[in-house]
PDB file of C-alpha atoms in Angstrom:
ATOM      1  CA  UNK A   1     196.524  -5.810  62.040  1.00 58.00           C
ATOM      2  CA  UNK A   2     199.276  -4.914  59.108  1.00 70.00           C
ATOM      3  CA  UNK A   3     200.622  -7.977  57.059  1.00 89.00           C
ATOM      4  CA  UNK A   4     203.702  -8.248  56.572  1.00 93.00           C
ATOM      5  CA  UNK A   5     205.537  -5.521  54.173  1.00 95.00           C
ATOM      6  CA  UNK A   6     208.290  -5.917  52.013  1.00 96.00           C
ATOM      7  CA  UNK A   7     209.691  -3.028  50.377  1.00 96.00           C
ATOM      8  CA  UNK A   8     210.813  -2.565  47.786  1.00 96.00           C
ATOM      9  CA  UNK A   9     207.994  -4.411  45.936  1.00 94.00           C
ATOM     10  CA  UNK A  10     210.768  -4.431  42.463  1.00 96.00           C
ATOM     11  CA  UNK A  11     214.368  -3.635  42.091  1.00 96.00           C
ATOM     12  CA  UNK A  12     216.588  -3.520  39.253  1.00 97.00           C
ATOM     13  CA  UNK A  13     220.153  -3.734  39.229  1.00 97.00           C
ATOM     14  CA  UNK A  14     223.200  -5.060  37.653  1.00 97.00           C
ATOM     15  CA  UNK A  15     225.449  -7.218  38.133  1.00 97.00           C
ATOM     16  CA  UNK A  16     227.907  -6.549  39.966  1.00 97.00           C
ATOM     17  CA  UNK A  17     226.093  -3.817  42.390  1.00 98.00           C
ATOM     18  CA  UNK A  18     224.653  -4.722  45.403  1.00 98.00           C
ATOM     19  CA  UNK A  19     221.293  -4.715  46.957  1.00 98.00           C
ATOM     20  CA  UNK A  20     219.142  -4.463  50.457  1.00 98.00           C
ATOM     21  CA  UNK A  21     216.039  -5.688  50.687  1.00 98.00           C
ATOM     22  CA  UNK A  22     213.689  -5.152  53.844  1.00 98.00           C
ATOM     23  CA  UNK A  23     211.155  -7.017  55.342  1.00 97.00           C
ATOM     24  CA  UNK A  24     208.895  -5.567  58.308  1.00 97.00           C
ATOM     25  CA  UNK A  25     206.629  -8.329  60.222  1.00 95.00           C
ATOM     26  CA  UNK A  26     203.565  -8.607  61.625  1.00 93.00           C
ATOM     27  CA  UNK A  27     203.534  -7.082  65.150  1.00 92.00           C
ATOM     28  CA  UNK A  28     204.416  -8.855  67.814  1.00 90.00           C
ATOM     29  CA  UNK A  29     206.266 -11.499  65.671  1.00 91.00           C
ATOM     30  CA  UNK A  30     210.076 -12.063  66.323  1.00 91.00           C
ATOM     31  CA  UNK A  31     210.336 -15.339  63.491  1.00 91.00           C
ATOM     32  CA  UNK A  32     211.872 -13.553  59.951  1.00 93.00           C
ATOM     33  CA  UNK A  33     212.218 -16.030  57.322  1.00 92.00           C
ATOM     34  CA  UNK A  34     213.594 -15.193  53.840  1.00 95.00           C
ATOM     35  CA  UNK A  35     213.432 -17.508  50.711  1.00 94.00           C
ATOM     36  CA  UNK A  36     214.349 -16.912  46.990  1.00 96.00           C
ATOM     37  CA  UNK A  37     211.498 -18.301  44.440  1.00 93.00           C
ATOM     38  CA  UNK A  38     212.761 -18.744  40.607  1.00 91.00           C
ATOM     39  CA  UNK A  39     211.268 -20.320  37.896  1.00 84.00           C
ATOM     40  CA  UNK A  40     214.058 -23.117  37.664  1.00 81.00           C
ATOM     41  CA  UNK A  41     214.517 -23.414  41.253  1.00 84.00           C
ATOM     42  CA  UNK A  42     210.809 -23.107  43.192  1.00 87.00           C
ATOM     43  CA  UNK A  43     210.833 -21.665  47.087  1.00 90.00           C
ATOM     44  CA  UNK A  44     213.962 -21.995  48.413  1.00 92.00           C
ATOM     45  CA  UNK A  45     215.084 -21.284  52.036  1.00 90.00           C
ATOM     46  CA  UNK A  46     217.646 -18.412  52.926  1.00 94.00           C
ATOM     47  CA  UNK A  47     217.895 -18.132  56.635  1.00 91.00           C
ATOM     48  CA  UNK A  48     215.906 -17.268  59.705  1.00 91.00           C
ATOM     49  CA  UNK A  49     215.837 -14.901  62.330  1.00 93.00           C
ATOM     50  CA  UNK A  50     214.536 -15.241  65.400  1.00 91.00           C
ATOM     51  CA  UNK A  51     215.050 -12.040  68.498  1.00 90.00           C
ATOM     52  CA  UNK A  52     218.193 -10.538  65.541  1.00 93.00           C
ATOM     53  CA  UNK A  53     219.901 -13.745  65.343  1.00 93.00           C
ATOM     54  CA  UNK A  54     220.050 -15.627  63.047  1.00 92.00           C
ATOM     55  CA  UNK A  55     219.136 -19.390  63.935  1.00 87.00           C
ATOM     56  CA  UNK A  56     219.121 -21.222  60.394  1.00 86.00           C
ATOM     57  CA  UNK A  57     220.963 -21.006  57.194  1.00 90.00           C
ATOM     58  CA  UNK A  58     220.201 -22.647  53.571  1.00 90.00           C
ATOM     59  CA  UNK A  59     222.324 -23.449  51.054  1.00 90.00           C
ATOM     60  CA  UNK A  60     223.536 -20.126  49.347  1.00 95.00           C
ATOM     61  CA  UNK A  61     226.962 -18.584  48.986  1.00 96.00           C
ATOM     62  CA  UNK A  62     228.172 -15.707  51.718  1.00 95.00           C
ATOM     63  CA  UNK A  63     226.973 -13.102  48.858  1.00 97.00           C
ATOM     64  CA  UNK A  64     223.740 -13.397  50.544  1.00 97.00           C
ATOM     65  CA  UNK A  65     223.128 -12.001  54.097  1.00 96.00           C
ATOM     66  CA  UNK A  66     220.557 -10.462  56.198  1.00 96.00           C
ATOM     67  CA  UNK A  67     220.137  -9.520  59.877  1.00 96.00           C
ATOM     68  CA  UNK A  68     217.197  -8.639  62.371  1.00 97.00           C
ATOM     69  CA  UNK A  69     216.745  -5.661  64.343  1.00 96.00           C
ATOM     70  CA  UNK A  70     215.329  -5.146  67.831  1.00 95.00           C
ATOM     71  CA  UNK A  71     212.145  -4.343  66.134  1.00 94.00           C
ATOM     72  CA  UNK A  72     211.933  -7.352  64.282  1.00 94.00           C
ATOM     73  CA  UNK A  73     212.306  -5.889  61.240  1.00 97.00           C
ATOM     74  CA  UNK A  74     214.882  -7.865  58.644  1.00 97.00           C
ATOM     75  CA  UNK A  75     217.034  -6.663  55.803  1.00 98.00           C
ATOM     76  CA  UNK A  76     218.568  -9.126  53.413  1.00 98.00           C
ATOM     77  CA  UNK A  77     221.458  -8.156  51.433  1.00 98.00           C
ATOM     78  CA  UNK A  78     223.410  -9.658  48.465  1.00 98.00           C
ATOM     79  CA  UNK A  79     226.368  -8.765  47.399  1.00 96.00           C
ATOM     80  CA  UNK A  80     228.485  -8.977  44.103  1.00 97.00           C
ATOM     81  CA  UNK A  81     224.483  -9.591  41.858  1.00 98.00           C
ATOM     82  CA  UNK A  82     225.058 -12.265  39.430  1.00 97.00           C
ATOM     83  CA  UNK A  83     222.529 -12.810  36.436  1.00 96.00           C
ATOM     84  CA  UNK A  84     221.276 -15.248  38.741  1.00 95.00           C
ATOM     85  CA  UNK A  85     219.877 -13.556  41.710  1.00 97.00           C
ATOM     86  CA  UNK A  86     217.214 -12.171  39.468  1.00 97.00           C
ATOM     87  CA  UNK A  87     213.974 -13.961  41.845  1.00 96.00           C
ATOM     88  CA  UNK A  88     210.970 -12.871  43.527  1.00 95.00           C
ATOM     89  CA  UNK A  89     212.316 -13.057  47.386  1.00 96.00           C
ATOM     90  CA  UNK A  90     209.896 -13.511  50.014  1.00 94.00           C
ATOM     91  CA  UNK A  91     210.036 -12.773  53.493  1.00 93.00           C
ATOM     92  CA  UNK A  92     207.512 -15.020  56.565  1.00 91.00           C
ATOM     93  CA  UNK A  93     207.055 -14.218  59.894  1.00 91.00           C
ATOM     94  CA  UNK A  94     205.624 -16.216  62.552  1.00 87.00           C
ATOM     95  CA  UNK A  95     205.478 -15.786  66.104  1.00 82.00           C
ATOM     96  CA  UNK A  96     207.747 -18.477  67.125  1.00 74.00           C
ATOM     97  CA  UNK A  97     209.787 -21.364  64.535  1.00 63.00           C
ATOM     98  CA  UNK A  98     206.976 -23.811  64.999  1.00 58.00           C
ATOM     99  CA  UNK A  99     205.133 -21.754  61.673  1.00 59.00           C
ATOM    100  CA  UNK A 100     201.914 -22.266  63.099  1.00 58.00           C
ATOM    101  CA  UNK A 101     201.362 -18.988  61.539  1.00 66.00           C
ATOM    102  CA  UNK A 102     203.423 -18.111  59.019  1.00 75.00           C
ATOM    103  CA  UNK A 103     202.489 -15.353  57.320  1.00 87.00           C
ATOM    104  CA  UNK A 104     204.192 -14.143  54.088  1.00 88.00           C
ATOM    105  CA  UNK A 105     204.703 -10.818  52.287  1.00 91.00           C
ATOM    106  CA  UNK A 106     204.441  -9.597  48.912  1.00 90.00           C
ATOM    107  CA  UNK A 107     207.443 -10.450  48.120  1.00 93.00           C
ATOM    108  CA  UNK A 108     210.444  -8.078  46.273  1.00 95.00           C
ATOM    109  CA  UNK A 109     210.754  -9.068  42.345  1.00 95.00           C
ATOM    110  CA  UNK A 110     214.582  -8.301  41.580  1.00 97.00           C
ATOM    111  CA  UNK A 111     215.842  -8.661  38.245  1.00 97.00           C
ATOM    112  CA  UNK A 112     219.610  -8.533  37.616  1.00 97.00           C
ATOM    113  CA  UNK A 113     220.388  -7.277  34.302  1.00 97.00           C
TER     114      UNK A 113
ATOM    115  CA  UNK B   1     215.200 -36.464  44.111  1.00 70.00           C
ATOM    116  CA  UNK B   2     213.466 -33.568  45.422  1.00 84.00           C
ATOM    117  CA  UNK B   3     213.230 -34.023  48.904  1.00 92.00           C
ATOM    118  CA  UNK B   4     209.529 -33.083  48.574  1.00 95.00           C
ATOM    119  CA  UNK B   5     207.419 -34.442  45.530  1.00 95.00           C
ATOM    120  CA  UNK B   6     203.882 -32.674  44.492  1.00 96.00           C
ATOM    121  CA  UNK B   7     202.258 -34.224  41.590  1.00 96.00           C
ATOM    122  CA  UNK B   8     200.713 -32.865  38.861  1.00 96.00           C
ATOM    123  CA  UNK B   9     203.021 -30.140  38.194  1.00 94.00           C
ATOM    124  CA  UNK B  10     199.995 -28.580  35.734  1.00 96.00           C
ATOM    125  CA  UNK B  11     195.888 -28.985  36.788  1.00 97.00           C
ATOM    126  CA  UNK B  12     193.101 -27.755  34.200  1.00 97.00           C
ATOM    127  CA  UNK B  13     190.015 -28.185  35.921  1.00 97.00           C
ATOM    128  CA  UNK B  14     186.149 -27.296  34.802  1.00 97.00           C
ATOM    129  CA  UNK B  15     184.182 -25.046  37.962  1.00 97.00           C
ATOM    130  CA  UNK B  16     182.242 -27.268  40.162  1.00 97.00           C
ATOM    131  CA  UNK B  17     185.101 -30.654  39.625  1.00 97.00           C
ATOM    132  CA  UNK B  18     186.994 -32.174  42.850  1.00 98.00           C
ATOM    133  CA  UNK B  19     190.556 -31.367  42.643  1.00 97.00           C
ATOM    134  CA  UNK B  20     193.243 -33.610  44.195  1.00 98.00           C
ATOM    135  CA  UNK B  21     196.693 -32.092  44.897  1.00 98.00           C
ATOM    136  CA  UNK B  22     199.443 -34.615  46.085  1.00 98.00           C
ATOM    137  CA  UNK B  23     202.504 -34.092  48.077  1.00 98.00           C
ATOM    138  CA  UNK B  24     205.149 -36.893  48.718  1.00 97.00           C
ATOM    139  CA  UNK B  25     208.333 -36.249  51.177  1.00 96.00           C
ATOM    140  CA  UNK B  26     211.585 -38.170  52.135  1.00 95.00           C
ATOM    141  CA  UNK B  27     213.038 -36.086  55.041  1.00 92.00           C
ATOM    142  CA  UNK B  28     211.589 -36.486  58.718  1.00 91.00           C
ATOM    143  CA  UNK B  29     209.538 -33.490  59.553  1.00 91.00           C
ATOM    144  CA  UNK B  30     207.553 -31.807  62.720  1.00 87.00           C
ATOM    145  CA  UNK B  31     205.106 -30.431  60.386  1.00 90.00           C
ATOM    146  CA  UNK B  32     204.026 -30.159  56.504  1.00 93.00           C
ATOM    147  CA  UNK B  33     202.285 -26.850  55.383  1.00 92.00           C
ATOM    148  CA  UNK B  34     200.495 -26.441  52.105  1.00 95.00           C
ATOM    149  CA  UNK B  35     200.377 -22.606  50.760  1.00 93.00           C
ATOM    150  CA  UNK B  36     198.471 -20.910  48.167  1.00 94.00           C
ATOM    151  CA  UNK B  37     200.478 -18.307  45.600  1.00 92.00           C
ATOM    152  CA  UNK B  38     198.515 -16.296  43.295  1.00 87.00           C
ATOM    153  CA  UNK B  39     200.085 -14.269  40.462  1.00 82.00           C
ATOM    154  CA  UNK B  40     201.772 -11.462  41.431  1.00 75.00           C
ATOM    155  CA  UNK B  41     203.495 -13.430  44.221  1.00 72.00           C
ATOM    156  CA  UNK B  42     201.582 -13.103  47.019  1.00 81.00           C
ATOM    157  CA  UNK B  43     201.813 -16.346  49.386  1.00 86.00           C
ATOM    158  CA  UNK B  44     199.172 -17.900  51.564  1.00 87.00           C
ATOM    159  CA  UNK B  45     198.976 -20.114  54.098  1.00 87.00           C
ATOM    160  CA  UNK B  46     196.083 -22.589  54.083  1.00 92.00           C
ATOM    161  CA  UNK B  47     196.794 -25.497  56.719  1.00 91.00           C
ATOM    162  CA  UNK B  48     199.532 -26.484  59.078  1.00 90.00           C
ATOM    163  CA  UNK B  49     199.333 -30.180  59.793  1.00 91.00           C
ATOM    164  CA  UNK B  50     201.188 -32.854  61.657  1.00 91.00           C
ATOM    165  CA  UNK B  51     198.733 -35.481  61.360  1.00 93.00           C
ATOM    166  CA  UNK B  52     195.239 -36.878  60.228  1.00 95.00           C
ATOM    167  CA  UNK B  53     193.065 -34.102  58.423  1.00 96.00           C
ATOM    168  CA  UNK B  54     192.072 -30.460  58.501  1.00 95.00           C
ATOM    169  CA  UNK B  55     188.948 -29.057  56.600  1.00 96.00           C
ATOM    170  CA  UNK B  56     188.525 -25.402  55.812  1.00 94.00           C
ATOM    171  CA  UNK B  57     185.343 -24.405  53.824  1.00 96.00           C
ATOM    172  CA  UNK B  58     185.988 -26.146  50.264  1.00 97.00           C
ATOM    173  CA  UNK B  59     189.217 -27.126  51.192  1.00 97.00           C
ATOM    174  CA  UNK B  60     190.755 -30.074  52.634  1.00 98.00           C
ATOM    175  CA  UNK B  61     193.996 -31.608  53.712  1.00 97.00           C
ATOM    176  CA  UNK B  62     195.210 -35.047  55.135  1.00 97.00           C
ATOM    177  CA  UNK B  63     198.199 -36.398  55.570  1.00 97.00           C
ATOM    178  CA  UNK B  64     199.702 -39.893  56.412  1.00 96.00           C
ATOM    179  CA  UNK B  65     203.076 -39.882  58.704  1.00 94.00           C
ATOM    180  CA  UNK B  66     203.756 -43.411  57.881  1.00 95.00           C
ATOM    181  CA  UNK B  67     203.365 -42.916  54.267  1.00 96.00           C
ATOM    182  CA  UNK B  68     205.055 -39.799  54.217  1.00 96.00           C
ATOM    183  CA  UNK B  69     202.113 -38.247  52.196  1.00 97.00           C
ATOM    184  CA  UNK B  70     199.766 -35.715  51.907  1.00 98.00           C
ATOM    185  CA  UNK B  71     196.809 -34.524  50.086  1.00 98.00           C
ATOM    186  CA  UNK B  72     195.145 -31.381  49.231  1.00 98.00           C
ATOM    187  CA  UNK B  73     191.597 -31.425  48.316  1.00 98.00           C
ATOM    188  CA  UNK B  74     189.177 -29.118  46.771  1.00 98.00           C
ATOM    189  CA  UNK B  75     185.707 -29.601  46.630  1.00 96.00           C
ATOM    190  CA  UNK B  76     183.006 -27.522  43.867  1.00 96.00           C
ATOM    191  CA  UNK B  77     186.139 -25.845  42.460  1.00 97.00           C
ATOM    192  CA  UNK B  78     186.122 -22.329  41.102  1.00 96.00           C
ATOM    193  CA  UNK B  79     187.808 -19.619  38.584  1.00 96.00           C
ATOM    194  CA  UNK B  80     189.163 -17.813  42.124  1.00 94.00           C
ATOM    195  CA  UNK B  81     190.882 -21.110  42.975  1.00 96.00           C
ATOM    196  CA  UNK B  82     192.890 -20.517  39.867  1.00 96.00           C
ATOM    197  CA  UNK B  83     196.554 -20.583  41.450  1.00 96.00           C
ATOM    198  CA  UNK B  84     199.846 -22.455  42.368  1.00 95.00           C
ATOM    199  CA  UNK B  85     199.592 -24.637  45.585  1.00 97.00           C
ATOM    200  CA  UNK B  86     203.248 -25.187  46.969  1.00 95.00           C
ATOM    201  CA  UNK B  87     203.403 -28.020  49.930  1.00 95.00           C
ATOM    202  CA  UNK B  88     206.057 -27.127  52.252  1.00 93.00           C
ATOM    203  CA  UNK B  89     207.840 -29.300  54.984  1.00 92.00           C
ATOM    204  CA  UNK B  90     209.075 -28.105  58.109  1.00 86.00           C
ATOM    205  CA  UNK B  91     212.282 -30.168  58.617  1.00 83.00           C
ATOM    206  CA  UNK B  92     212.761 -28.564  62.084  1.00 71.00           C
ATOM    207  CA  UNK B  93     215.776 -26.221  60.588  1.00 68.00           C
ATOM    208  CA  UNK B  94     213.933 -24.959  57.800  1.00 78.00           C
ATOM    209  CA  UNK B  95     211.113 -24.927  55.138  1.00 82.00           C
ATOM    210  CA  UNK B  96     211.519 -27.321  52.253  1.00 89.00           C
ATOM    211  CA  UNK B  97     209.544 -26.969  49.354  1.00 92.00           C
ATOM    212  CA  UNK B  98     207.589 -28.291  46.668  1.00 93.00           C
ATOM    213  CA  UNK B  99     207.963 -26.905  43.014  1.00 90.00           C
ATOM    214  CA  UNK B 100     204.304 -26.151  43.361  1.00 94.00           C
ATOM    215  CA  UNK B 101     201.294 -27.734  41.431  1.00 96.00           C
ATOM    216  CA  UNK B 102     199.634 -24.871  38.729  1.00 95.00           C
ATOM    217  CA  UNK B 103     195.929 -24.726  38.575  1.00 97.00           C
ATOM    218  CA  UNK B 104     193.301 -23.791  36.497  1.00 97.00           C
ATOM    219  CA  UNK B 105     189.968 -23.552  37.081  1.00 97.00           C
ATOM    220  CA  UNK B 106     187.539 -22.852  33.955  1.00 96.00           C
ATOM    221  CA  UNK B 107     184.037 -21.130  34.023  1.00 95.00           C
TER     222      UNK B 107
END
């Protein structure tokens, strides 16, 4: 069956625009995960969504959003780009929150300029 | 303090050597994952585990609740395991991560 596709696969923008980024999971999976991965940083979380809502939240300012649709596909969004933002952002799914099969995508390299 | 702790950050191995990856974590958790991320980005999943050990072909991973500690092993490394292994704990609201441990595996 299809992995899990992120598109676009690389972005650039600049600051101050802002961006969408979509995820589409594995079929039959309603668990959307997004995290941002810089150099500085490592992984971090973003939020989850489980059946379009959203069920968890990390630690980043309201610039960043996403929702779910009654596919299961997810669209992140970020507002306002800062220098910043510029990160490889990676989308899981999983069938259900327990990830005992999380898969990941490709990932969508964004860099801010 | 990183709420999860993988040490070493860097690994240069020779094809054929054991390889130990550690991974040491302060928060309670339901489960601790450990992924594989080659260049390019692409993310892997290798083993979920809540307790004791799991062994899949060369690799293998253990982990000690009371300790809050776990361990990823490979055995007769090779060039293809070149990559960054990234333990991840599931702290029932969300994934926390490692920075990842970089290795290298020479011909």
């Amino acid at each position: 069956k299809a992995g899990v596709t992120q598109t676009p696969r690389y972005l650039i923008k600049t600051r101050g625009q802002q961006v969408t980024l979509s995820c589409s999971p594995i079929s039959g999976h309603r668990s959307v995960s997004w995290y941002q991965q810089t150099p500085g940083q490592g992984l971090q979380f973003l939020f989850e969504y489980f059946s379009e809502t959203q069920r968890n939240k990390g630690n980043f300012p309201g610039r960043f959003s996403g929702r779910q649709f009654s596919n299961s596909r997810s669209e992140m969004n970020v507002s306002t780009l800062e220098l910043g933002d510029s990160a490889l952002y990676l989308c899981a799914s999983s069938s259900d929150r327990t990830w005992t099969e999380a898969f990941f995508g490709q990932g969508t390299r964004l860099t801010v300029v | 303090k990183n709420e999860v702790e993988q040490s070493p950050q860097n690994l240069t191995a020779q094809e054929g050597e054991f390889i130990t990856i550690n991974c040491s974590y302060s928060v309670g958790i339901s489960a601790l994952h450990w992924l594989q991320q080659h260049p390019g980005g692409g993310i892997v999943s290798l083993f979920m585990l809540s307790s004791g050990k799991k062994k899949h072909g060369r690799l293998i991973a253990t982990i000690n609740i009371q300790e809050k500690h776990s361990s990823l092993h490979i055995t007769a490394s090779h060039p293809r395991d070149s990559a960054v292994y990234i333990c991840a704990v599931d702290n029932t609201d969300k994934l926390i991560f490692g920075t990842g441990t970089r290795l290298q595996v020479f011909p």
